Amino acid sequence: MSDADHRGARRAARAIDALRRGWPFRVEGAEGALDLLAVESARDDALVEFASHDVLLSGERAVTLKLTNQRVAAAPGPVRLTSAASTVTAALAIADPALDLAHPLKGPFRTIATGGDTAAAAAMTMARHAGLLPAFFVRDAVGEAETGCTADDVATLLDPARLQIAARARLPVAASETAEIIAFRSPEEASDHVALVIGQRDGNPPVVRLHSECLTGDVLDSLKCDCGPQLHAALHAMADAPWGVLLYLRQEGRGIGLVNKLRAYALQDQGYDTVDANLRLGFPVEARDFAIAGRMLELLNIPQIRLMTNNPEKVARLEKEGVEVVERLPLALPANPHNEQYLATKRDRTGHQL
């Protein structure tokens, strides 16, 4: 990677840090530059200094609030509301679906051009990466910015090609006492992904499981999902095969982060399924980056795999990254009263199948 790319990635990392801390930052795109302040982390004193009452929302959240027509809603992009909120509390009432019941009548709002569609889209990616609600106070760029980056900088920061092997060690686990763990890291990134190799490599494609991090299921034995049982069943299936590889991806909540996943849980308690909960929060149904898994397999020199999954989309996404999936192995586990609806939603709305 060039020095220019490294500098761009550092700029994007600093801008994401400013986003988390509630500081203004600037994103430049092909159509213009925007000054932004994340709604969730903002404080009213910072908003006074920022001097903007416009709010930028993700397309998904805008669809929930009936702010887009049907044509736009088919492929929603960020929407800018002019003079929408003069306080952080007012903006949160627009951005946070947990407050929808307390504030059922929002608006009326007037939408205007974002002032930079590429910059706006990059900001939404940054919010998701930071684990914050995809909503910003926004203004057209004014004067000099203390912190800023370009949309290309954001793409560089999140480029899976930057991932490298950082460390490896023997790790005896219940499924295999001879397992090896391998950690992968990108510069300027806080999240490290890991692979667990079980058994001895031979000339055959390994059994591979892509498992997205799930604190509630993997560690706390949550009954709301099937992640914990799937993880342990996959490890034991690999132990029974000649060899296998678990790719543990740090993409909690289908890529929206732990806090937003818990917000989605709260929405599910109001009657929304997992798909609608994500959309109401302002996120795509599927926000994970499977290119990371492709890069990990490339670094492990594994071009062909037997993929253990009930999700055909994972097969398609990995093959798009150049990984040959020679076989899909279903993973069938019993449901419980707490995750029956969750499993039905995966089957009926996101195409999961045995």
Coordinates of C-alpha atoms in Angstrom, one line a residue:
M1 CA 0.0 0.0 0.0
S2 CA 1.3 3.4 -0.9
D3 CA 2.2 6.2 1.6
A4 CA -0.7 8.2 0.3
D5 CA -3.1 5.3 1.1
H6 CA -1.6 5.1 4.6
R7 CA -2.1 8.8 5.1
G8 CA -5.7 8.6 3.9
A9 CA -6.5 5.7 6.2
R10 CA -5.1 7.7 9.2
R11 CA -7.2 10.7 8.2
A12 CA -10.3 8.5 8.2
A13 CA -9.4 6.9 11.5
R14 CA -9.0 10.3 13.1
A15 CA -12.4 11.4 11.7
I16 CA -14.1 8.3 13.1
D17 CA -12.5 9.0 16.4
A18 CA -13.9 12.6 16.2
L19 CA -17.3 11.1 15.3
R20 CA -17.3 8.9 18.5
R21 CA -16.2 11.8 20.7
G22 CA -18.9 14.2 19.5
W23 CA -16.5 16.5 17.6
P24 CA -17.2 18.1 14.2
F25 CA -15.4 16.6 11.2
R26 CA -15.5 17.0 7.5
V27 CA -15.9 14.5 4.7
E28 CA -15.2 15.4 1.1
G29 CA -16.7 13.6 -1.8
A30 CA -16.9 13.9 -5.6
E31 CA -20.0 16.2 -5.4
G32 CA -19.0 18.4 -2.5
A33 CA -17.8 18.5 1.2
L34 CA -20.0 18.3 4.3
D35 CA -19.3 19.3 7.9
L36 CA -20.8 16.7 10.2
L37 CA -21.6 16.2 13.9
A38 CA -22.9 12.8 15.0
V39 CA -26.3 13.2 16.7
E40 CA -25.7 10.4 19.2
S41 CA -22.4 11.7 20.6
A42 CA -23.1 15.5 20.2
R43 CA -23.7 17.9 23.1
D44 CA -25.8 21.1 22.8
D45 CA -22.8 23.3 23.5
A46 CA -21.0 21.7 20.5
L47 CA -24.1 22.2 18.4
V48 CA -24.2 25.9 19.2
E49 CA -20.6 26.1 17.8
F50 CA -21.5 24.0 14.9
A51 CA -24.5 26.3 14.1
S52 CA -26.6 23.9 11.9
H53 CA -30.1 22.6 12.4
D54 CA -30.1 20.4 9.3
V55 CA -30.1 16.6 10.0
L56 CA -28.7 13.9 7.7
L57 CA -30.3 10.5 8.0
S58 CA -29.6 7.2 6.4
G59 CA -32.0 6.2 3.6
E60 CA -33.3 3.2 5.6
R61 CA -34.3 5.5 8.5
A62 CA -35.8 8.0 6.1
V63 CA -38.0 5.2 4.6
T64 CA -39.2 4.4 8.1
L65 CA -40.2 8.0 8.6
K66 CA -41.9 8.1 5.2
L67 CA -39.5 10.7 3.9
T68 CA -38.8 9.1 0.5
N69 CA -41.0 8.2 -2.4
Q70 CA -41.3 4.6 -3.6
R71 CA -38.8 4.9 -6.4
V72 CA -36.1 6.3 -4.0
A73 CA -37.1 3.8 -1.3
A74 CA -36.1 0.9 -3.6
A75 CA -32.5 1.9 -3.2
P76 CA -32.5 4.4 -0.4
G77 CA -29.7 7.0 0.0
P78 CA -29.0 9.5 2.8
V79 CA -31.7 12.2 3.2
R80 CA -31.1 15.7 4.5
L81 CA -33.8 17.5 6.5
T82 CA -33.5 21.2 6.6
S83 CA -34.1 23.1 9.9
A84 CA -35.2 19.8 11.5
A85 CA -33.7 20.0 15.0
S86 CA -32.2 22.8 17.1
T87 CA -31.2 20.6 20.0
V88 CA -29.6 17.2 20.4
T89 CA -32.8 15.9 22.2
A90 CA -34.9 16.9 19.2
A91 CA -32.5 15.3 16.8
L92 CA -32.4 12.0 18.8
A93 CA -36.2 11.9 18.7
I94 CA -35.9 11.8 14.9
A95 CA -32.9 9.4 14.7
D96 CA -33.5 6.9 17.5
P97 CA -36.4 4.4 16.9
A98 CA -36.5 3.7 20.6
L99 CA -38.2 7.1 20.9
D100 CA -40.7 6.6 18.2
L101 CA -43.5 5.6 20.5
A102 CA -42.8 8.6 22.8
H103 CA -42.7 10.9 19.8
P104 CA -45.1 9.4 17.3
L105 CA -45.8 12.6 15.3
K106 CA -42.5 13.9 13.8
G107 CA -42.2 16.7 11.3
P108 CA -43.4 18.0 9.0
F109 CA -39.9 17.9 7.4
R110 CA -38.6 19.4 4.3
T111 CA -35.9 17.5 2.5
I112 CA -33.2 19.2 0.4
A113 CA -30.2 18.0 -1.6
T114 CA -27.5 16.4 0.6
G115 CA -24.9 18.8 -0.7
G116 CA -22.6 15.8 -1.4
D117 CA -24.1 12.4 -1.9
T118 CA -20.7 10.6 -1.9
A119 CA -19.7 12.3 1.3
A120 CA -23.1 11.6 2.9
A121 CA -22.8 7.9 2.0
A122 CA -19.3 7.7 3.5
A123 CA -20.6 9.3 6.7
M124 CA -23.2 6.6 7.0
T125 CA -20.5 4.0 6.7
M126 CA -18.4 5.7 9.3
A127 CA -21.3 5.8 11.7
R128 CA -21.9 2.0 11.3
H129 CA -18.2 1.4 11.8
A130 CA -18.2 3.4 15.0
G131 CA -21.3 1.6 16.3
L132 CA -23.4 4.8 16.4
L133 CA -26.8 5.7 15.0
P134 CA -26.5 6.8 11.3
A135 CA -27.7 10.4 11.9
F136 CA -25.8 13.7 11.8
F137 CA -26.2 17.4 12.2
V138 CA -24.9 18.6 8.8
R139 CA -23.9 21.7 7.0
D140 CA -22.1 22.6 3.8
A141 CA -18.4 22.9 4.4
V142 CA -17.4 26.2 5.9
G143 CA -13.9 27.5 6.4
E144 CA -11.1 25.2 7.6
A145 CA -11.8 21.9 9.3
E146 CA -9.7 20.7 12.2
T147 CA -10.5 17.0 11.4
G148 CA -11.4 15.7 8.0
C149 CA -11.1 13.0 5.4
T150 CA -12.4 12.0 2.0
A151 CA -14.8 9.3 1.0
D152 CA -11.8 7.6 -0.7
D153 CA -10.0 7.7 2.7
V154 CA -12.8 5.9 4.3
A155 CA -12.8 3.2 1.6
T156 CA -9.0 2.8 2.1
L157 CA -9.4 2.4 5.9
L158 CA -12.0 -0.3 5.5
D159 CA -10.2 -2.1 2.6
P160 CA -9.8 -5.8 3.6
A161 CA -6.5 -5.9 1.5
R162 CA -4.9 -4.1 4.5
L163 CA -5.5 -7.1 6.7
Q164 CA -2.4 -9.0 7.7
I165 CA -1.5 -11.9 10.0
A166 CA -0.4 -10.3 13.3
A167 CA 0.2 -13.3 15.6
R168 CA -0.4 -17.1 15.9
A169 CA -0.2 -19.6 18.7
R170 CA -1.2 -23.1 19.8
L171 CA -4.6 -23.0 21.6
P172 CA -6.0 -26.2 23.0
V173 CA -9.8 -26.0 23.0
A174 CA -12.5 -28.5 24.0
A175 CA -13.1 -29.6 20.4
S176 CA -9.4 -30.0 19.6
E177 CA -6.3 -29.9 21.9
T178 CA -4.1 -29.3 18.9
A179 CA -5.9 -26.2 17.5
E180 CA -4.0 -23.1 16.3
I181 CA -5.3 -19.6 16.7
I182 CA -4.3 -16.9 14.2
A183 CA -5.0 -13.2 14.7
F184 CA -5.4 -10.7 11.8
R185 CA -5.0 -7.0 12.1
S186 CA -5.3 -3.8 9.9
P187 CA -3.3 -0.7 10.8
E188 CA -5.4 2.0 12.5
E189 CA -8.2 -0.5 13.2
A190 CA -9.2 -1.5 16.7
S191 CA -11.0 -4.8 15.8
D192 CA -8.8 -7.9 15.3
H193 CA -10.3 -10.9 13.5
V194 CA -9.2 -14.5 14.3
A195 CA -9.1 -17.9 12.7
L196 CA -9.0 -21.2 14.6
V197 CA -7.5 -24.0 12.7
I198 CA -8.5 -27.5 13.8
G199 CA -6.9 -30.7 12.6
Q200 CA -4.0 -31.2 10.2
R201 CA -4.0 -29.5 6.8
D202 CA -4.1 -31.9 3.9
G203 CA -4.8 -31.7 0.2
N204 CA -8.6 -31.5 0.7
P205 CA -10.7 -28.3 1.1
P206 CA -11.3 -27.7 4.8
V207 CA -14.6 -27.4 6.5
V208 CA -15.0 -23.6 7.1
R209 CA -17.4 -21.7 9.3
L210 CA -17.8 -17.9 9.1
H211 CA -18.9 -16.8 12.5
S212 CA -19.7 -13.2 13.3
E213 CA -19.0 -12.1 16.8
C214 CA -22.0 -12.4 19.1
L215 CA -21.2 -11.5 22.7
T216 CA -24.7 -12.3 23.9
G217 CA -24.9 -15.7 22.3
D218 CA -21.2 -16.8 22.3
V219 CA -20.4 -15.7 25.9
L220 CA -23.6 -15.2 27.7
D221 CA -25.6 -18.1 26.3
S222 CA -28.4 -15.9 25.0
L223 CA -31.5 -17.8 24.0
K224 CA -32.6 -15.1 21.6
C225 CA -30.3 -16.4 18.8
D226 CA -28.6 -19.6 17.8
C227 CA -25.1 -18.2 17.6
G228 CA -23.6 -20.0 20.6
P229 CA -24.9 -23.4 19.7
Q230 CA -23.9 -22.9 16.1
L231 CA -20.3 -22.0 17.1
H232 CA -19.8 -25.0 19.3
A233 CA -21.5 -27.4 16.9
A234 CA -19.3 -26.1 14.1
L235 CA -16.1 -26.6 16.1
H236 CA -17.0 -30.2 16.9
A237 CA -18.0 -30.9 13.3
M238 CA -14.5 -29.6 12.2
A239 CA -12.9 -31.9 14.8
D240 CA -14.7 -34.9 13.1
A241 CA -13.5 -33.8 9.7
P242 CA -9.9 -34.1 8.5
W243 CA -9.5 -30.4 9.2
G244 CA -11.4 -27.2 9.5
V245 CA -11.1 -23.5 10.0
L246 CA -13.3 -21.2 12.1
L247 CA -13.2 -17.5 10.9
Y248 CA -14.3 -15.4 13.9
L249 CA -15.3 -12.0 12.4
R250 CA -15.6 -9.0 14.7
Q251 CA -18.8 -7.8 13.1
E252 CA -21.3 -7.9 16.0
G253 CA -25.0 -7.6 15.2
R254 CA -24.6 -8.3 11.4
G255 CA -22.1 -5.4 11.3
I256 CA -24.0 -2.8 13.2
G257 CA -22.2 -3.1 16.5
L258 CA -23.1 -4.3 20.0
V259 CA -25.0 -1.2 21.2
N260 CA -27.1 -1.0 18.0
K261 CA -27.7 -4.8 18.3
L262 CA -29.1 -4.3 21.8
R263 CA -31.3 -1.5 20.4
A264 CA -32.6 -3.9 17.8
Y265 CA -33.4 -6.4 20.6
A266 CA -35.4 -3.7 22.3
L267 CA -37.3 -3.1 19.1
Q268 CA -38.0 -6.8 18.8
D269 CA -39.6 -6.6 22.2
Q270 CA -42.0 -4.1 20.7
G271 CA -43.0 -6.6 18.0
Y272 CA -40.5 -6.0 15.1
D273 CA -38.6 -8.8 13.6
T274 CA -34.8 -8.7 13.2
V275 CA -35.1 -7.3 9.6
D276 CA -37.5 -4.5 10.4
A277 CA -35.6 -3.6 13.6
N278 CA -32.4 -3.0 11.7
L279 CA -34.2 -1.0 9.1
R280 CA -35.9 1.2 11.7
L281 CA -32.5 1.9 13.3
G282 CA -31.4 3.1 9.9
F283 CA -29.1 0.2 8.9
P284 CA -29.1 -2.3 6.0
V285 CA -30.5 -5.7 6.8
E286 CA -27.0 -7.1 6.1
A287 CA -24.1 -4.8 6.9
R288 CA -21.3 -7.4 7.3
D289 CA -18.2 -7.3 5.1
F290 CA -17.5 -10.9 3.8
A291 CA -14.5 -9.6 1.9
I292 CA -12.7 -9.8 5.2
A293 CA -13.2 -13.5 5.3
G294 CA -12.0 -13.8 1.7
R295 CA -8.8 -12.0 2.7
M296 CA -8.3 -14.2 5.8
L297 CA -8.6 -17.3 3.6
E298 CA -6.2 -15.8 1.1
L299 CA -3.6 -15.1 3.8
L300 CA -4.0 -18.7 5.0
N301 CA -3.5 -20.0 1.4
I302 CA -6.9 -21.7 1.4
P303 CA -8.5 -21.3 -2.1
Q304 CA -11.2 -24.0 -1.8
I305 CA -13.5 -24.7 1.1
R306 CA -16.5 -26.7 2.3
L307 CA -18.6 -23.9 3.8
M308 CA -20.8 -24.7 6.9
T309 CA -23.7 -22.4 6.6
N310 CA -27.5 -22.2 6.2
N311 CA -27.1 -18.9 4.3
P312 CA -26.6 -19.2 0.5
E313 CA -25.7 -15.5 0.4
K314 CA -22.5 -16.3 2.2
V315 CA -21.6 -18.7 -0.6
A316 CA -22.2 -16.1 -3.2
R317 CA -20.3 -13.4 -1.3
L318 CA -17.3 -15.6 -0.8
E319 CA -17.2 -16.8 -4.4
K320 CA -17.3 -13.1 -5.4
E321 CA -14.1 -12.7 -3.4
G322 CA -12.4 -15.5 -5.3
V323 CA -13.0 -18.3 -2.9
E324 CA -14.2 -21.6 -4.4
V325 CA -17.0 -23.1 -2.3
V326 CA -17.0 -26.8 -3.4
E327 CA -19.8 -27.8 -1.0
R328 CA -22.3 -26.1 1.3
L329 CA -22.8 -28.0 4.6
P330 CA -26.0 -27.1 6.5
L331 CA -26.0 -26.7 10.2
A332 CA -29.3 -27.8 11.8
L333 CA -29.9 -27.1 15.5
P334 CA -33.2 -27.2 17.5
A335 CA -35.1 -24.0 18.2
N336 CA -36.2 -22.8 21.6
P337 CA -39.2 -20.6 22.5
H338 CA -37.1 -17.5 22.6
N339 CA -35.5 -17.8 19.1
E340 CA -38.3 -19.4 17.1
Q341 CA -39.3 -16.1 15.5
Y342 CA -35.7 -15.2 14.9
L343 CA -35.0 -18.4 13.0
A344 CA -38.3 -18.1 11.1
T345 CA -37.3 -14.5 10.0
K346 CA -33.9 -15.8 8.8
R347 CA -35.7 -18.5 6.8
D348 CA -38.5 -16.4 5.4
R349 CA -36.9 -12.9 4.9
T350 CA -33.2 -13.5 4.5
G351 CA -33.2 -16.8 2.6
H352 CA -31.6 -19.2 5.1
Q353 CA -32.2 -22.8 4.3
L354 CA -30.9 -26.2 5.5

